[in-house]
Short mmCIF file of N, CA, C and O in Angstrom, two decimals:
data_model
loop_
_atom_site.label_atom_id
_atom_site.label_comp_id
_atom_site.label_asym_id
_atom_site.label_seq_id
_atom_site.Cartn_x
_atom_site.Cartn_y
_atom_site.Cartn_z
N GLN A 158 6.74 -15.01 -12.52
CA GLN A 158 5.77 -15.29 -11.23
C GLN A 158 5.55 -13.86 -10.57
O GLN A 158 6.10 -13.80 -10.37
N VAL A 159 4.15 -13.35 -10.44
CA VAL A 159 3.82 -12.27 -9.76
C VAL A 159 4.25 -12.22 -8.48
O VAL A 159 3.36 -13.29 -7.87
N GLN A 160 5.06 -11.32 -7.53
CA GLN A 160 5.25 -11.47 -5.88
C GLN A 160 5.06 -9.77 -6.13
O GLN A 160 6.15 -9.18 -6.35
N LEU A 161 4.77 -9.76 -4.66
CA LEU A 161 4.70 -8.66 -3.67
C LEU A 161 4.99 -9.04 -2.41
O LEU A 161 4.21 -9.50 -1.49
N VAL A 162 6.20 -8.59 -2.19
CA VAL A 162 7.03 -9.03 -0.67
C VAL A 162 6.82 -7.76 -0.07
O VAL A 162 7.90 -6.96 -0.29
N GLU A 163 6.03 -7.80 1.40
CA GLU A 163 5.96 -6.65 2.12
C GLU A 163 7.10 -6.94 3.10
O GLU A 163 7.45 -8.00 3.66
N SER A 164 7.82 -5.50 4.01
CA SER A 164 8.54 -5.86 5.08
C SER A 164 8.34 -4.43 5.65
O SER A 164 7.66 -3.36 5.24
N GLY A 165 8.60 -4.47 6.90
CA GLY A 165 8.86 -3.22 7.94
C GLY A 165 7.76 -3.17 8.78
O GLY A 165 7.73 -2.12 9.64
N GLY A 166 6.78 -4.30 9.03
CA GLY A 166 5.70 -4.17 9.97
C GLY A 166 6.47 -4.29 11.43
O GLY A 166 7.54 -4.95 11.36
N GLY A 167 5.88 -3.90 12.43
CA GLY A 167 6.09 -4.39 14.08
C GLY A 167 5.42 -3.67 14.94
O GLY A 167 4.12 -2.88 14.59
N LEU A 168 6.23 -3.49 15.74
CA LEU A 168 5.24 -2.88 17.13
C LEU A 168 5.81 -1.46 17.26
O LEU A 168 7.23 -1.18 17.33
N VAL A 169 5.19 -0.59 17.59
CA VAL A 169 5.31 1.12 17.89
C VAL A 169 4.76 1.34 18.84
O VAL A 169 3.33 1.32 18.59
N GLN A 170 5.28 2.19 19.64
CA GLN A 170 4.54 3.29 20.33
C GLN A 170 3.73 4.40 19.73
O GLN A 170 3.94 4.75 18.81
N PRO A 171 2.43 4.66 20.41
CA PRO A 171 1.54 5.96 20.09
C PRO A 171 2.64 7.19 19.49
O PRO A 171 3.54 6.98 20.66
N GLY A 172 2.58 7.84 18.72
CA GLY A 172 3.37 8.69 18.31
C GLY A 172 4.35 8.42 17.87
O GLY A 172 5.20 9.49 16.92
N GLY A 173 4.85 7.24 17.57
CA GLY A 173 6.32 6.83 16.64
C GLY A 173 5.99 6.71 15.61
O GLY A 173 4.86 7.19 14.47
N SER A 174 6.82 6.27 14.65
CA SER A 174 7.22 6.07 13.14
C SER A 174 7.38 4.88 12.57
O SER A 174 7.96 3.84 13.28
N LEU A 175 7.00 4.40 11.56
CA LEU A 175 7.27 3.10 10.86
C LEU A 175 7.05 3.23 9.61
O LEU A 175 6.30 4.06 8.81
N ARG A 176 8.17 2.71 8.86
CA ARG A 176 8.24 2.41 7.30
C ARG A 176 7.97 1.07 6.61
O ARG A 176 8.83 0.34 7.26
N LEU A 177 6.56 1.05 6.02
CA LEU A 177 6.31 -0.21 5.33
C LEU A 177 7.26 -0.10 3.62
O LEU A 177 7.17 0.88 3.33
N SER A 178 7.93 -1.54 3.55
CA SER A 178 7.95 -1.35 2.02
C SER A 178 7.21 -2.81 1.33
O SER A 178 6.98 -3.57 2.12
N CYS A 179 7.38 -2.42 -0.20
CA CYS A 179 6.86 -3.56 -0.53
C CYS A 179 7.64 -3.78 -2.09
O CYS A 179 7.64 -2.57 -2.73
N ALA A 180 7.91 -4.79 -2.44
CA ALA A 180 8.97 -5.21 -3.36
C ALA A 180 8.33 -5.70 -4.24
O ALA A 180 7.78 -7.04 -3.83
N ALA A 181 7.75 -5.65 -5.60
CA ALA A 181 7.34 -6.17 -6.62
C ALA A 181 8.38 -6.93 -7.83
O ALA A 181 9.39 -6.36 -7.92
N SER A 182 7.71 -7.91 -8.19
CA SER A 182 8.42 -8.68 -9.32
C SER A 182 7.60 -9.27 -10.14
O SER A 182 6.48 -9.52 -9.68
N GLY A 183 7.76 -9.84 -11.40
CA GLY A 183 6.96 -10.63 -12.32
C GLY A 183 5.90 -10.13 -13.15
O GLY A 183 5.10 -10.50 -13.79
N PHE A 184 5.70 -8.42 -13.14
CA PHE A 184 4.91 -7.50 -14.02
C PHE A 184 5.72 -6.26 -14.06
O PHE A 184 7.07 -6.02 -13.48
N THR A 185 5.00 -5.66 -14.95
CA THR A 185 5.82 -4.53 -15.63
C THR A 185 5.48 -3.26 -14.46
O THR A 185 4.25 -2.42 -14.69
N PHE A 186 6.22 -3.21 -13.45
CA PHE A 186 5.75 -2.52 -12.35
C PHE A 186 5.08 -0.70 -12.37
O PHE A 186 4.57 -0.22 -11.96
N SER A 187 6.13 -0.46 -13.45
CA SER A 187 5.96 0.96 -13.92
C SER A 187 4.35 1.33 -14.17
O SER A 187 4.13 2.65 -14.49
N MET A 188 3.75 0.57 -14.82
CA MET A 188 2.26 0.38 -15.56
C MET A 188 1.56 0.21 -14.45
O MET A 188 0.22 0.43 -15.14
N TYR A 189 1.67 0.20 -13.39
CA TYR A 189 0.69 -0.13 -12.54
C TYR A 189 0.32 0.88 -11.24
O TYR A 189 1.54 1.21 -10.96
N THR A 190 -0.95 1.30 -10.94
CA THR A 190 -0.85 1.82 -9.82
C THR A 190 -0.63 1.32 -8.42
O THR A 190 -0.97 -0.05 -8.46
N MET A 191 -0.01 1.66 -7.47
CA MET A 191 0.05 0.72 -6.39
C MET A 191 -0.67 1.58 -4.93
O MET A 191 -0.97 2.88 -5.05
N SER A 192 -1.02 0.59 -4.31
CA SER A 192 -1.76 1.09 -3.16
C SER A 192 -1.52 0.06 -1.88
O SER A 192 -0.94 -1.14 -1.99
N TRP A 193 -1.77 0.98 -0.76
CA TRP A 193 -1.75 0.20 0.53
C TRP A 193 -3.30 0.18 1.25
O TRP A 193 -3.99 1.18 1.12
N TYR A 194 -3.57 -1.21 1.52
CA TYR A 194 -4.90 -1.35 2.36
C TYR A 194 -4.72 -1.88 3.82
O TYR A 194 -3.16 -1.99 4.00
N ARG A 195 -5.76 -1.82 4.63
CA ARG A 195 -5.17 -2.24 5.66
C ARG A 195 -6.37 -2.77 6.51
O ARG A 195 -7.66 -2.56 5.85
N GLN A 196 -6.39 -3.82 7.40
CA GLN A 196 -7.57 -4.20 7.91
C GLN A 196 -7.25 -4.61 9.23
O GLN A 196 -6.50 -5.54 9.74
N ALA A 197 -8.11 -3.90 10.38
CA ALA A 197 -8.40 -4.24 11.53
C ALA A 197 -9.00 -5.22 12.32
O ALA A 197 -9.77 -5.55 11.52
N PRO A 198 -8.75 -5.90 13.23
CA PRO A 198 -9.60 -6.83 13.73
C PRO A 198 -11.07 -6.92 13.80
O PRO A 198 -11.53 -5.77 14.61
N GLY A 199 -11.62 -7.29 13.39
CA GLY A 199 -13.28 -7.24 13.34
C GLY A 199 -13.83 -6.27 12.36
O GLY A 199 -14.93 -5.97 12.44
N LYS A 200 -13.06 -5.77 11.66
CA LYS A 200 -13.13 -4.76 10.51
C LYS A 200 -12.90 -4.92 9.19
O LYS A 200 -12.36 -5.77 9.04
N GLU A 201 -13.76 -4.30 8.36
CA GLU A 201 -13.52 -4.59 6.81
C GLU A 201 -12.23 -4.06 6.47
O GLU A 201 -11.66 -3.24 7.38
N ARG A 202 -11.60 -4.57 5.24
CA ARG A 202 -10.46 -3.84 4.62
C ARG A 202 -10.56 -2.24 4.29
O ARG A 202 -11.85 -2.27 3.75
N GLU A 203 -9.95 -1.43 4.64
CA GLU A 203 -9.76 -0.08 3.97
C GLU A 203 -8.78 0.39 3.05
O GLU A 203 -7.31 0.01 3.23
N LEU A 204 -9.09 1.00 2.17
CA LEU A 204 -8.27 2.02 1.57
C LEU A 204 -7.17 3.04 1.95
O LEU A 204 -7.81 3.62 2.58
N VAL A 205 -6.17 2.73 2.31
CA VAL A 205 -5.12 3.79 3.61
C VAL A 205 -4.59 4.67 1.98
O VAL A 205 -4.55 6.03 2.60
N ALA A 206 -3.87 4.50 0.99
CA ALA A 206 -3.03 5.13 0.48
C ALA A 206 -2.88 4.71 -1.22
O ALA A 206 -2.45 3.47 -1.30
N THR A 207 -2.92 5.66 -2.15
CA THR A 207 -3.02 5.03 -3.79
C THR A 207 -2.01 6.00 -4.34
O THR A 207 -1.70 7.10 -4.08
N ILE A 208 -1.13 5.48 -4.80
CA ILE A 208 -0.15 6.28 -5.80
C ILE A 208 -0.27 6.04 -7.44
O ILE A 208 -0.46 4.79 -7.69
N PRO A 209 -0.43 6.67 -8.22
CA PRO A 209 -0.64 6.39 -9.58
C PRO A 209 0.83 6.09 -10.43
O PRO A 209 2.01 5.89 -9.57
N SER A 210 0.72 5.19 -11.24
CA SER A 210 1.77 4.51 -11.73
C SER A 210 2.92 5.76 -12.09
O SER A 210 4.61 5.33 -11.82
N SER A 211 2.63 6.89 -12.52
CA SER A 211 3.77 7.69 -12.61
C SER A 211 4.69 8.45 -11.20
O SER A 211 5.52 9.15 -11.52
N GLY A 212 3.63 8.33 -10.24
CA GLY A 212 4.17 8.83 -8.94
C GLY A 212 3.45 10.29 -8.48
O GLY A 212 3.56 10.20 -7.44
N GLY A 213 2.77 10.37 -9.28
CA GLY A 213 1.90 11.99 -9.21
C GLY A 213 0.68 11.66 -8.44
O GLY A 213 -0.03 10.62 -8.75
N SER A 214 0.39 13.06 -8.03
CA SER A 214 -1.03 12.85 -7.31
C SER A 214 -1.61 11.49 -6.33
O SER A 214 -2.31 11.10 -7.00
N PRO A 215 -0.63 11.21 -5.47
CA PRO A 215 -1.16 10.26 -4.22
C PRO A 215 -2.21 10.59 -3.71
O PRO A 215 -2.73 11.76 -3.54
N ASN A 216 -3.15 9.94 -3.37
CA ASN A 216 -4.15 10.25 -2.60
C ASN A 216 -4.43 9.25 -1.38
O ASN A 216 -3.66 7.90 -1.19
N TYR A 217 -5.21 9.78 -0.41
CA TYR A 217 -5.01 9.32 1.03
C TYR A 217 -6.47 9.25 1.55
O TYR A 217 -7.06 10.14 1.74
N ALA A 218 -6.55 8.14 2.62
CA ALA A 218 -7.53 8.53 3.50
C ALA A 218 -7.75 9.11 4.53
O ALA A 218 -6.41 9.67 5.11
N ASP A 219 -8.92 9.86 4.58
CA ASP A 219 -8.88 10.98 5.86
C ASP A 219 -8.39 10.88 6.75
O ASP A 219 -7.50 11.75 7.63
N SER A 220 -8.47 9.48 7.40
CA SER A 220 -7.64 9.17 8.78
C SER A 220 -6.36 9.12 8.84
O SER A 220 -5.83 9.36 10.05
N VAL A 221 -5.42 9.03 7.89
CA VAL A 221 -4.19 9.10 7.49
C VAL A 221 -3.30 10.41 6.62
O VAL A 221 -2.39 10.56 6.86
N LYS A 222 -4.56 11.45 6.38
CA LYS A 222 -4.00 12.23 5.47
C LYS A 222 -3.19 13.09 6.92
O LYS A 222 -3.37 13.59 7.91
N GLY A 223 -1.73 13.49 6.11
CA GLY A 223 -1.03 14.32 6.58
C GLY A 223 -0.13 13.86 7.75
O GLY A 223 1.10 14.54 8.32
N ARG A 224 -0.36 12.70 7.96
CA ARG A 224 0.56 11.75 8.59
C ARG A 224 1.71 10.31 8.04
O ARG A 224 2.49 10.00 8.27
N PHE A 225 0.76 9.89 6.92
CA PHE A 225 1.14 8.72 6.38
C PHE A 225 1.51 9.24 4.93
O PHE A 225 1.15 10.53 4.22
N THR A 226 2.49 9.26 4.20
CA THR A 226 3.25 9.28 2.82
C THR A 226 3.71 7.94 2.10
O THR A 226 4.45 7.17 2.33
N ILE A 227 2.91 7.78 0.89
CA ILE A 227 2.98 6.76 0.02
C ILE A 227 4.40 7.12 -1.09
O ILE A 227 3.97 8.63 -1.45
N SER A 228 4.96 6.51 -1.25
CA SER A 228 5.92 6.75 -2.55
C SER A 228 6.04 5.41 -3.61
O SER A 228 6.12 4.30 -2.87
N ARG A 229 6.99 5.77 -4.40
CA ARG A 229 7.44 4.61 -5.46
C ARG A 229 8.68 5.07 -6.00
O ARG A 229 9.10 5.94 -6.34
N ASP A 230 9.44 3.88 -6.34
CA ASP A 230 10.86 3.88 -7.12
C ASP A 230 10.40 2.89 -8.22
O ASP A 230 10.22 2.00 -8.01
N ASN A 231 9.85 3.37 -9.26
CA ASN A 231 10.02 2.62 -10.52
C ASN A 231 11.13 2.09 -10.75
O ASN A 231 11.12 1.05 -11.47
N ALA A 232 12.15 2.35 -10.57
CA ALA A 232 13.52 2.22 -11.02
C ALA A 232 13.89 0.56 -10.18
O ALA A 232 14.54 -0.44 -10.72
N LYS A 233 13.30 0.66 -9.19
CA LYS A 233 13.56 -0.48 -8.24
C LYS A 233 12.67 -1.17 -7.98
O LYS A 233 12.28 -2.52 -7.22
N ASN A 234 11.32 -1.20 -8.52
CA ASN A 234 10.14 -1.94 -8.39
C ASN A 234 9.78 -1.98 -6.82
O ASN A 234 9.38 -2.95 -6.34
N THR A 235 9.53 -0.71 -6.17
CA THR A 235 9.11 -0.73 -4.90
C THR A 235 7.98 0.33 -4.48
O THR A 235 8.03 1.21 -5.12
N VAL A 236 7.41 0.22 -3.57
CA VAL A 236 6.27 1.26 -3.02
C VAL A 236 6.54 1.09 -1.54
O VAL A 236 6.88 -0.12 -0.62
N ALA A 237 6.61 2.35 -0.91
CA ALA A 237 6.72 2.38 0.50
C ALA A 237 5.55 3.16 0.98
O ALA A 237 5.10 4.13 0.19
N LEU A 238 5.54 2.83 2.31
CA LEU A 238 4.44 3.74 3.51
C LEU A 238 5.24 4.26 4.59
O LEU A 238 5.46 3.50 5.50
N GLN A 239 5.27 5.47 4.48
CA GLN A 239 6.24 6.39 5.61
C GLN A 239 4.81 6.45 6.56
O GLN A 239 3.90 7.42 6.35
N MET A 240 5.06 6.04 7.92
CA MET A 240 3.87 6.31 8.79
C MET A 240 4.60 7.06 9.82
O MET A 240 5.06 6.44 10.56
N ASN A 241 4.27 8.27 10.13
CA ASN A 241 4.32 9.00 11.34
C ASN A 241 2.89 9.51 12.07
O ASN A 241 1.88 9.28 11.94
N SER A 242 3.35 9.68 13.64
CA SER A 242 2.57 10.14 14.24
C SER A 242 1.58 8.99 14.54
O SER A 242 0.28 9.18 14.44
N LEU A 243 1.68 7.86 15.02
CA LEU A 243 0.93 6.46 14.82
C LEU A 243 0.07 6.42 15.79
O LEU A 243 0.57 6.98 17.20
N LYS A 244 -1.28 5.86 15.65
CA LYS A 244 -2.22 6.17 16.85
C LYS A 244 -2.56 4.52 16.82
O LYS A 244 -2.51 4.00 15.61
N PRO A 245 -3.00 4.44 18.20
CA PRO A 245 -3.48 2.84 18.13
C PRO A 245 -4.78 2.34 17.35
O PRO A 245 -4.37 0.95 16.90
N GLU A 246 -5.40 3.46 16.54
CA GLU A 246 -6.38 2.80 15.58
C GLU A 246 -5.94 2.47 14.03
O GLU A 246 -6.39 1.87 13.50
N ASP A 247 -4.32 3.08 14.46
CA ASP A 247 -3.85 2.53 13.30
C ASP A 247 -3.39 0.77 12.89
O ASP A 247 -2.80 0.61 12.04
N THR A 248 -3.57 0.22 14.26
CA THR A 248 -3.19 -0.99 14.33
C THR A 248 -3.86 -1.84 13.25
O THR A 248 -5.39 -1.83 13.27
N ALA A 249 -3.29 -2.51 12.34
CA ALA A 249 -3.96 -3.37 11.51
C ALA A 249 -2.90 -4.36 10.64
O ALA A 249 -1.45 -4.31 11.09
N VAL A 250 -3.35 -5.17 9.98
CA VAL A 250 -2.67 -6.18 8.99
C VAL A 250 -2.54 -5.03 7.56
O VAL A 250 -3.87 -4.53 7.12
N TYR A 251 -1.51 -4.67 7.34
CA TYR A 251 -1.52 -3.57 6.09
C TYR A 251 -0.95 -4.66 4.90
O TYR A 251 -0.12 -5.47 4.94
N TYR A 252 -1.75 -4.41 3.50
CA TYR A 252 -1.44 -4.89 2.34
C TYR A 252 -1.13 -4.11 1.28
O TYR A 252 -1.63 -2.85 1.19
N CYS A 253 -0.19 -4.47 0.41
CA CYS A 253 0.48 -4.04 -0.56
C CYS A 253 -0.71 -4.47 -1.84
O CYS A 253 -0.81 -5.69 -2.23
N ARG A 254 -0.71 -3.72 -2.80
CA ARG A 254 -1.68 -3.91 -3.95
C ARG A 254 -1.04 -3.34 -5.04
O ARG A 254 -1.10 -2.04 -5.11
N ALA A 255 -1.14 -3.93 -6.11
CA ALA A 255 -0.59 -3.43 -7.52
C ALA A 255 -2.13 -3.88 -8.53
O ALA A 255 -2.89 -4.78 -8.68
N ASP A 256 -2.67 -3.02 -9.57
CA ASP A 256 -3.71 -2.81 -10.35
C ASP A 256 -3.56 -2.32 -11.63
O ASP A 256 -2.32 -1.00 -11.23
N ASN A 257 -3.70 -2.62 -12.57
CA ASN A 257 -3.59 -1.63 -14.01
C ASN A 257 -5.21 -1.39 -14.22
O ASN A 257 -5.06 -1.28 -15.93
N HIS A 258 -5.85 -0.98 -13.49
CA HIS A 258 -7.06 -0.65 -13.91
C HIS A 258 -7.22 0.64 -14.76
O HIS A 258 -8.28 0.92 -15.60
N ARG A 259 -6.18 1.68 -14.58
CA ARG A 259 -6.24 2.99 -15.64
C ARG A 259 -5.09 2.30 -16.72
O ARG A 259 -3.68 2.44 -16.65
N ARG A 260 -5.62 1.65 -17.89
CA ARG A 260 -4.78 1.25 -18.89
C ARG A 260 -6.14 1.32 -20.34
O ARG A 260 -7.03 1.70 -20.17
N PRO A 261 -5.29 1.03 -21.20
CA PRO A 261 -6.19 0.77 -22.50
C PRO A 261 -7.33 -0.57 -22.68
O PRO A 261 -6.63 -1.07 -21.87
N SER A 262 -8.34 -0.01 -22.91
CA SER A 262 -9.41 -1.31 -22.75
C SER A 262 -8.88 -2.56 -23.43
O SER A 262 -9.39 -3.60 -23.02
N ARG A 263 -8.16 -2.50 -24.32
CA ARG A 263 -7.78 -3.39 -24.73
C ARG A 263 -6.58 -4.46 -24.24
O ARG A 263 -6.41 -6.10 -24.31
N VAL A 264 -5.96 -4.03 -23.17
CA VAL A 264 -5.09 -4.41 -21.99
C VAL A 264 -5.72 -5.04 -21.17
O VAL A 264 -7.05 -4.78 -20.61
N THR A 265 -5.12 -6.65 -20.84
CA THR A 265 -6.10 -7.43 -19.81
C THR A 265 -5.69 -6.62 -18.36
O THR A 265 -4.68 -6.29 -18.00
N LYS A 266 -7.07 -7.03 -18.07
CA LYS A 266 -7.19 -6.26 -16.22
C LYS A 266 -6.62 -6.96 -15.26
O LYS A 266 -6.99 -8.21 -15.24
N TYR A 267 -5.54 -6.46 -14.50
CA TYR A 267 -5.03 -7.34 -13.51
C TYR A 267 -5.26 -6.94 -12.05
O TYR A 267 -5.27 -5.49 -11.94
N GLU A 268 -5.10 -7.57 -10.95
CA GLU A 268 -4.92 -7.00 -9.73
C GLU A 268 -4.14 -7.87 -9.06
O GLU A 268 -4.44 -9.29 -9.08
N TYR A 269 -3.05 -7.55 -8.28
CA TYR A 269 -2.28 -8.22 -7.31
C TYR A 269 -2.23 -7.58 -5.93
O TYR A 269 -2.29 -6.90 -5.69
N TRP A 270 -2.04 -8.68 -5.18
CA TRP A 270 -1.96 -8.56 -3.58
C TRP A 270 -1.04 -9.12 -2.86
O TRP A 270 -0.29 -9.98 -3.31
N GLY A 271 -0.07 -8.42 -1.81
CA GLY A 271 0.90 -8.75 -0.89
C GLY A 271 0.41 -9.56 0.19
O GLY A 271 -1.23 -9.80 0.30
N GLN A 272 1.03 -10.43 0.77
CA GLN A 272 0.68 -11.10 1.86
C GLN A 272 0.23 -10.53 3.06
O GLN A 272 -0.38 -11.20 3.95
N GLY A 273 0.75 -9.19 3.16
CA GLY A 273 0.20 -8.45 4.42
C GLY A 273 1.18 -8.38 5.56
O GLY A 273 2.14 -9.50 5.45
N THR A 274 1.71 -7.49 6.52
CA THR A 274 2.51 -7.13 7.43
C THR A 274 1.60 -6.58 8.83
O THR A 274 0.70 -5.50 8.27
N GLN A 275 2.07 -7.13 9.95
CA GLN A 275 1.33 -6.46 10.77
C GLN A 275 2.17 -5.26 11.34
O GLN A 275 3.40 -5.43 11.63
N VAL A 276 1.14 -4.48 11.64
CA VAL A 276 1.32 -3.25 12.34
C VAL A 276 0.45 -3.09 13.83
O VAL A 276 -0.43 -3.00 13.73
N THR A 277 0.97 -2.71 14.92
CA THR A 277 0.51 -2.84 16.00
C THR A 277 1.09 -1.29 16.80
O THR A 277 2.30 -1.45 17.00
N VAL A 278 0.09 -0.64 17.25
CA VAL A 278 0.67 0.66 17.67
C VAL A 278 -0.20 0.62 19.03
O VAL A 278 -1.11 0.56 19.43
N SER A 279 0.91 0.17 19.92
CA SER A 279 0.41 0.28 21.61
C SER A 279 1.36 0.67 22.56
O SER A 279 2.88 0.73 22.00
N SER A 280 1.09 1.25 23.68
CA SER A 280 1.87 1.90 24.45
C SER A 280 2.43 0.39 25.88
O SER A 280 2.98 0.60 26.47
#
């Protein structure tokens, strides 16, 4: 059974830091691109950060570049999002996603989502 279990969300003051973690199981983690998305109240879901299966060349939304860092540990089947210098506009539900869209065409395409974890940045 595929599972993406997130942890680390909570309440933090502006300028503070928070680290989100996502533990994966039930699929070959090292073959999947991992991403963090977020959705704020009344807004559409947006991509925050993406890291390839190898861990190289992560990408970030402009709004978080320089403040957030995505990382993965293929030996532990985990992906993390280190969030520094947090702003109130970072408040959202954060979702972990796994996909194998970068694959040979003969391989079945899959996409998995975590349940989401709440991050609230407020004084």
